[in-house]
Amino acid sequence: MYDIGIIGGGTAGMTAAIYGQRAGKQTVIIEGSTFGGQITSSPNVENYPGIASVSGSEFSMNLLDQATKLGAETVMEQVTGIREEGKIKVIETAGKEYPCRSVILATGVTHRHLGVPNEERLTGAGVSYCATCDGMFFRGKDVAVVGGGSTALQDAEFLANYCNKVYLIHRRDEFRGEDSIVKRLEGKENVEFLLSMTVKEIIGDAMVEGMILNNKKTGEESGLEVSGVFIAVGQIPQNEIFADTVKLDGSGFILAAEDCVTSHPGIFAAGDCRTKEVRQLTTAAADGAVAALAACKYIAE
Ligand code: NAP
């Protein structure tokens, strides 16, 4: 029996484990793919207080190390659901069960797709959602990054180190991401902004060969020859399996306020998977702490 079962091993989940263990509770973190979550694909994190610069993967490894040294157990399995047995919440995975006194949902978010022709077919053949994972394959080539948030800006900056040319395609005239990165990109000779542009189609037979773009202001269509398309247009939650357990909002985020309390007693939500305005590393970590302490209080009561 665990005191706190944590579903999701990103920043929120691992912070919850650190706080839970330090409060004397036995925690288990159940993660379906990568410990560290989405920040592992960030080449450089520069806005976490107290750490001027660190790679996303090093940040994640440090968190995991800290949590496990405190005694948190880790499991690499896909959660399929949660059922209630009296006051016990049983987390179910394919073939295993984890009885817990309380549960923290820290499932994060997954990559949003553009939904344009050939995107799915050419994924892995020039279309990628992770510049840090796949960027090296495009050394010396021309590539495009789609999106205007911090991820797209960071991806463009990272790819500019290897690629011959990086086109940054954004649907508006202004970027949503950090100004400081925009300024750095403006100073790079091999980066070109294509603003007020949307992607109509990705072209290629076996591999990506280019894209068709649409200028939102003039309505003109144009072709762009690139070997790689890095899509960074935000994230979507993945909470469908909990829809019968906790209330979700219209977009699929778990309804929970700053106290991380969900509609289900004893089940808390932390990090990007819950309804919130600001989705940052700092707010994910803050949620992890709040949810863990709330779970401790719930167990005590
Ligand atoms: P985001 O901030 O939600 O930005 C998504 C971008 O994609 C926006 O510019 C949006 O355009 C665009 N977009 C959305 N749907 C689109 C579509 N169908 N077609 C074309 N463009 C589309 O996502 P993110 O950049 O992944 O960042 C997510 C969160 O993580 C943010 O809070 C960000 O600050 C944070 N983050 C932090 C770090 C760090 O180093 N600490 C690094 C990366 C990300 P509009 O602007 O027009 O809506």
Coordinates of C-alpha atoms and ligand atoms in Angstrom, one line a residue:
M1 CA 0.0 0.0 0.0
Y2 CA 1.3 3.4 -1.0
D3 CA 0.4 6.7 0.7
I4 CA 0.5 8.7 -2.5
G5 CA 0.3 7.2 -6.0
I6 CA 1.6 9.7 -8.5
I7 CA 0.6 9.3 -12.1
G8 CA 3.1 11.1 -14.4
G9 CA 6.8 11.6 -13.8
G10 CA 7.3 15.1 -15.1
T11 CA 8.3 18.1 -13.0
A12 CA 5.0 18.2 -11.2
G13 CA 4.9 14.5 -10.4
M14 CA 8.5 14.3 -9.3
T15 CA 8.2 17.4 -7.1
A16 CA 5.1 15.8 -5.5
A17 CA 7.2 12.7 -4.7
I18 CA 10.0 14.8 -3.2
Y19 CA 7.5 16.7 -0.9
G20 CA 5.6 13.5 -0.1
Q21 CA 8.7 11.5 0.8
R22 CA 10.0 14.4 2.9
A23 CA 6.7 14.4 4.8
G24 CA 7.3 10.8 5.7
K25 CA 4.9 9.3 3.1
Q26 CA 5.7 6.4 0.8
T27 CA 5.1 7.5 -2.8
V28 CA 5.2 5.7 -6.1
I29 CA 5.6 7.5 -9.5
I30 CA 4.0 5.7 -12.4
E31 CA 5.3 7.0 -15.8
G32 CA 4.3 5.7 -19.2
S33 CA 7.2 6.9 -21.3
T34 CA 9.9 9.4 -20.2
F35 CA 10.8 10.5 -16.6
G36 CA 11.1 14.2 -16.8
G37 CA 8.2 14.7 -19.2
Q38 CA 8.2 17.5 -21.8
I39 CA 11.0 19.5 -20.3
T40 CA 13.5 16.7 -21.3
S41 CA 13.2 18.0 -24.9
S42 CA 14.1 21.6 -23.9
P43 CA 17.8 22.2 -24.9
N44 CA 18.2 25.0 -22.4
V45 CA 16.1 26.1 -19.4
E46 CA 16.9 29.7 -18.5
N47 CA 13.9 30.7 -16.4
Y48 CA 13.9 28.4 -13.4
P49 CA 14.7 30.5 -10.3
G50 CA 18.1 29.9 -8.9
I51 CA 19.4 28.0 -12.0
A52 CA 20.7 30.4 -14.7
S53 CA 20.9 27.7 -17.3
V54 CA 20.5 24.0 -17.4
S55 CA 19.5 21.5 -20.1
G56 CA 16.0 20.0 -19.8
S57 CA 17.5 16.5 -19.6
E58 CA 19.9 17.4 -16.8
F59 CA 17.1 19.1 -14.9
S60 CA 15.0 16.0 -15.2
M61 CA 17.7 13.6 -14.2
N62 CA 18.4 15.8 -11.1
L63 CA 14.7 15.7 -10.1
L64 CA 14.5 11.9 -10.6
D65 CA 17.7 11.4 -8.6
Q66 CA 16.4 13.6 -5.8
A67 CA 13.1 11.9 -5.6
T68 CA 14.5 8.3 -5.7
K69 CA 17.2 9.1 -3.1
L70 CA 14.4 10.2 -0.8
G71 CA 12.8 6.8 -1.3
A72 CA 10.2 7.4 -4.0
E73 CA 9.5 4.2 -6.0
T74 CA 9.4 4.5 -9.8
V75 CA 7.5 2.3 -12.2
M76 CA 7.5 2.5 -16.0
E77 CA 4.0 1.5 -16.9
Q78 CA 1.0 2.9 -18.7
V79 CA -1.9 3.6 -16.3
T80 CA -5.3 2.3 -17.6
G81 CA -7.6 3.6 -14.8
I82 CA -8.3 4.2 -11.2
R83 CA -10.9 2.3 -9.2
E84 CA -12.1 2.8 -5.6
E85 CA -12.2 0.1 -3.0
G86 CA -13.6 1.7 0.1
K87 CA -11.2 4.5 1.0
I88 CA -8.4 3.0 -1.1
K89 CA -7.8 4.1 -4.6
V90 CA -6.3 1.4 -6.8
I91 CA -4.3 2.6 -9.8
E92 CA -4.5 0.0 -12.6
T93 CA -1.9 -0.6 -15.3
A94 CA -1.8 -3.3 -17.9
G95 CA -1.5 -6.3 -15.6
K96 CA -0.6 -4.6 -12.3
E97 CA -2.4 -2.7 -9.5
Y98 CA -1.1 -0.1 -7.1
P99 CA -3.4 0.5 -4.0
C100 CA -2.9 4.0 -2.6
R101 CA -4.4 6.2 0.1
S102 CA -4.4 9.2 -2.2
V103 CA -3.6 9.9 -5.8
I104 CA -1.9 12.8 -7.6
L105 CA -2.6 13.1 -11.3
A106 CA 0.3 14.8 -13.0
T107 CA -0.2 13.6 -16.5
G108 CA 1.1 16.7 -18.3
V109 CA 0.2 17.3 -21.9
T110 CA 1.1 15.8 -25.3
H111 CA 2.1 17.5 -28.6
R112 CA -0.6 19.1 -30.7
H113 CA -0.6 18.2 -34.3
L114 CA -1.3 20.6 -37.2
G115 CA -3.8 18.3 -38.8
V116 CA -2.5 19.1 -42.4
P117 CA -2.2 16.6 -45.3
N118 CA 0.8 14.2 -45.0
E119 CA 1.7 15.3 -41.5
E120 CA 1.0 11.8 -39.9
R121 CA 2.3 9.9 -42.9
L122 CA 5.7 11.7 -42.9
T123 CA 6.1 11.7 -39.1
G124 CA 9.6 10.2 -38.6
A125 CA 10.4 10.8 -42.3
G126 CA 11.1 14.5 -41.9
V127 CA 8.2 15.6 -39.7
S128 CA 9.2 15.8 -36.0
Y129 CA 7.7 17.1 -32.7
C130 CA 11.1 17.2 -31.0
A131 CA 14.0 19.3 -32.3
T132 CA 16.4 18.2 -29.6
C133 CA 15.7 14.5 -30.4
D134 CA 15.8 14.7 -34.2
G135 CA 17.7 17.9 -35.1
M136 CA 21.0 16.2 -35.6
F137 CA 19.6 14.3 -38.6
F138 CA 19.2 17.6 -40.4
R139 CA 22.7 18.9 -40.1
G140 CA 23.5 21.2 -43.1
K141 CA 19.9 21.0 -44.4
D142 CA 17.0 23.5 -44.7
V143 CA 14.3 23.0 -42.2
A144 CA 11.1 24.7 -41.0
V145 CA 9.8 25.2 -37.4
V146 CA 6.1 25.8 -37.0
G147 CA 4.7 27.7 -34.0
G148 CA 5.2 30.9 -32.1
G149 CA 5.5 29.9 -28.5
S150 CA 8.7 29.4 -26.4
T151 CA 9.1 25.8 -27.7
A152 CA 9.1 26.9 -31.3
L153 CA 11.6 29.7 -30.6
Q154 CA 13.9 27.4 -28.7
D155 CA 13.7 24.8 -31.4
A156 CA 14.6 27.4 -34.1
E157 CA 17.5 28.5 -32.0
F158 CA 18.7 25.0 -31.4
L159 CA 18.3 24.0 -35.1
A160 CA 20.1 27.1 -36.3
N161 CA 23.3 25.6 -34.8
Y162 CA 23.2 22.6 -37.2
C163 CA 21.1 23.5 -40.1
N164 CA 21.9 25.5 -43.2
K165 CA 18.6 27.5 -43.0
V166 CA 15.8 27.6 -40.5
Y167 CA 12.4 29.1 -41.4
L168 CA 10.2 29.9 -38.5
I169 CA 6.6 29.8 -39.6
H170 CA 4.0 31.5 -37.3
R171 CA 0.4 32.2 -38.0
R172 CA 0.5 35.7 -36.4
D173 CA 2.7 38.7 -36.6
E174 CA 3.7 38.5 -33.0
F175 CA 5.3 35.7 -31.1
R176 CA 3.8 34.3 -27.9
G177 CA 7.1 33.1 -26.6
E178 CA 9.9 34.9 -24.8
D179 CA 11.1 38.2 -26.3
S180 CA 14.7 37.5 -25.4
I181 CA 14.8 34.4 -27.6
V182 CA 13.1 36.4 -30.5
K183 CA 15.9 39.0 -30.2
R184 CA 18.6 36.3 -30.4
L185 CA 16.9 34.7 -33.4
E186 CA 16.7 38.1 -35.2
G187 CA 20.5 38.3 -34.9
K188 CA 21.0 34.9 -36.6
E189 CA 21.8 35.0 -40.3
N190 CA 20.4 31.6 -41.1
V191 CA 17.0 32.1 -39.5
E192 CA 14.1 33.7 -41.4
F193 CA 10.7 34.5 -39.9
L194 CA 7.7 33.7 -42.1
L195 CA 4.9 35.5 -40.3
S196 CA 1.2 35.5 -40.8
M197 CA 1.7 32.2 -42.6
T198 CA -0.2 28.9 -42.1
V199 CA 0.8 25.5 -43.4
K200 CA -1.6 24.1 -46.0
E201 CA 0.2 20.9 -46.7
I202 CA 3.4 19.1 -46.2
I203 CA 4.8 17.6 -49.4
G204 CA 7.0 14.5 -49.9
D205 CA 6.9 11.0 -51.2
A206 CA 9.0 8.8 -48.9
M207 CA 10.6 11.8 -47.1
V208 CA 9.6 15.5 -46.5
E209 CA 10.5 17.6 -49.6
G210 CA 8.7 20.8 -48.8
M211 CA 5.5 22.5 -47.7
I212 CA 2.7 24.7 -49.1
L213 CA 2.1 27.8 -47.2
N214 CA -0.7 30.2 -47.1
N215 CA -0.2 34.0 -46.5
K216 CA -3.0 35.0 -44.2
K217 CA -2.9 38.6 -45.3
T218 CA -2.8 38.2 -49.1
G219 CA -4.3 34.8 -49.4
E220 CA -1.4 33.8 -51.6
E221 CA -0.1 30.3 -51.6
S222 CA 3.6 29.6 -51.9
G223 CA 6.0 26.6 -51.9
L224 CA 8.9 26.1 -49.5
E225 CA 11.6 23.5 -50.0
V226 CA 12.7 22.0 -46.7
S227 CA 13.9 18.5 -45.6
G228 CA 12.5 18.8 -42.1
V229 CA 9.4 20.2 -40.5
F230 CA 9.5 20.6 -36.7
I231 CA 6.0 21.2 -35.3
A232 CA 5.8 23.1 -32.0
V233 CA 2.2 24.4 -31.9
G234 CA 1.4 23.7 -28.2
Q235 CA 0.1 20.8 -26.2
I236 CA -3.1 19.0 -25.4
P237 CA -4.0 17.2 -22.3
Q238 CA -4.3 13.4 -22.1
N239 CA -6.9 12.9 -19.3
E240 CA -9.6 10.9 -21.2
I241 CA -9.1 7.8 -19.0
F242 CA -9.9 9.8 -15.9
A243 CA -13.0 11.4 -17.3
D244 CA -15.3 9.2 -15.2
T245 CA -13.2 9.8 -12.0
V246 CA -12.6 13.5 -12.0
K247 CA -14.3 16.4 -13.7
L248 CA -12.6 17.8 -16.9
D249 CA -13.2 21.2 -18.6
G250 CA -14.3 21.5 -22.2
S251 CA -10.7 21.2 -23.4
G252 CA -9.9 18.0 -21.4
F253 CA -8.0 19.7 -18.6
I254 CA -8.7 18.5 -15.0
L255 CA -10.8 21.0 -13.2
A256 CA -8.8 22.0 -10.1
A257 CA -7.8 25.4 -8.7
E258 CA -4.5 26.5 -7.1
D259 CA -5.2 24.1 -4.2
C260 CA -4.9 21.2 -6.8
V261 CA -8.2 19.7 -5.3
T262 CA -10.2 17.8 -7.9
S263 CA -13.9 16.9 -7.9
H264 CA -12.9 13.5 -6.3
P265 CA -11.9 13.4 -2.6
G266 CA -8.3 12.2 -2.2
I267 CA -7.4 12.7 -5.9
F268 CA -5.4 15.8 -6.7
A269 CA -4.2 17.3 -10.0
A270 CA -0.8 19.0 -10.5
G271 CA 1.0 20.7 -13.3
D272 CA 0.0 21.2 -16.9
C273 CA -2.8 18.6 -16.8
R274 CA -5.0 20.9 -14.7
T275 CA -7.0 24.0 -15.5
K276 CA -4.6 27.0 -15.1
E277 CA -3.4 30.2 -16.8
V278 CA 0.4 29.8 -16.7
R279 CA 2.0 26.5 -17.7
Q280 CA 5.7 26.8 -16.7
L281 CA 8.3 24.6 -15.0
T282 CA 8.0 26.8 -11.9
T283 CA 4.2 26.4 -11.8
A284 CA 4.4 22.7 -12.3
A285 CA 6.9 22.4 -9.4
A286 CA 4.7 24.6 -7.3
D287 CA 1.7 22.4 -8.0
G288 CA 3.7 19.3 -7.1
A289 CA 4.4 20.7 -3.7
V290 CA 0.8 21.9 -3.1
A291 CA -0.7 18.6 -4.3
A292 CA 1.6 16.5 -2.1
L293 CA 0.9 18.5 1.0
A294 CA -2.8 18.4 0.3
A295 CA -2.6 14.6 -0.1
C296 CA -0.7 14.4 3.3
K297 CA -3.5 16.4 4.9
Y298 CA -6.2 14.2 3.3
I299 CA -4.5 11.0 4.6
A300 CA -4.2 12.5 8.1
E301 CA -7.9 13.4 8.1
Ligands
NAP1 P1 2.3 27.6 -26.5 O1 2.9 28.6 -25.7 O2 0.9 27.1 -26.3 O3 2.4 28.1 -28.1 C1 1.9 27.4 -29.1 C2 2.1 28.2 -30.4 O4 1.6 27.4 -31.5 C3 1.4 29.5 -30.4 O5 2.3 30.5 -30.9 C4 0.2 29.3 -31.3 O6 -0.2 30.4 -32.0 C5 0.7 28.2 -32.2 N1 -0.4 27.3 -32.7 C6 -1.3 26.6 -31.9 N2 -2.1 25.9 -32.7 C7 -1.7 26.1 -34.0 C8 -2.1 25.7 -35.3 N3 -3.1 24.8 -35.4 N4 -1.4 26.1 -36.4 C9 -0.4 27.0 -36.2 N5 0.1 27.5 -35.1 C10 -0.6 27.0 -34.0 O7 3.1 26.2 -26.5 P2 4.7 25.9 -26.2 O8 5.5 26.8 -27.0 O9 4.9 24.5 -26.4 O10 4.8 26.2 -24.7 C11 4.0 25.5 -23.7 C12 4.3 26.1 -22.4 O11 5.6 25.7 -22.0 C13 4.3 27.6 -22.3 O12 3.8 28.0 -21.1 C14 5.7 28.0 -22.4 O13 6.0 29.2 -21.9 C15 6.4 26.8 -21.7 N6 7.8 26.6 -22.1 C16 8.8 26.9 -21.2 C17 10.1 26.6 -21.6 C18 11.2 27.0 -20.7 O14 12.4 27.0 -21.1 N7 11.0 27.2 -19.5 C19 10.4 26.1 -22.9 C20 9.3 25.8 -23.7 C21 8.0 26.0 -23.3 P3 -0.8 31.7 -31.3 O15 0.3 32.4 -30.6 O16 -1.3 32.4 -32.5 O17 -1.9 31.2 -30.4

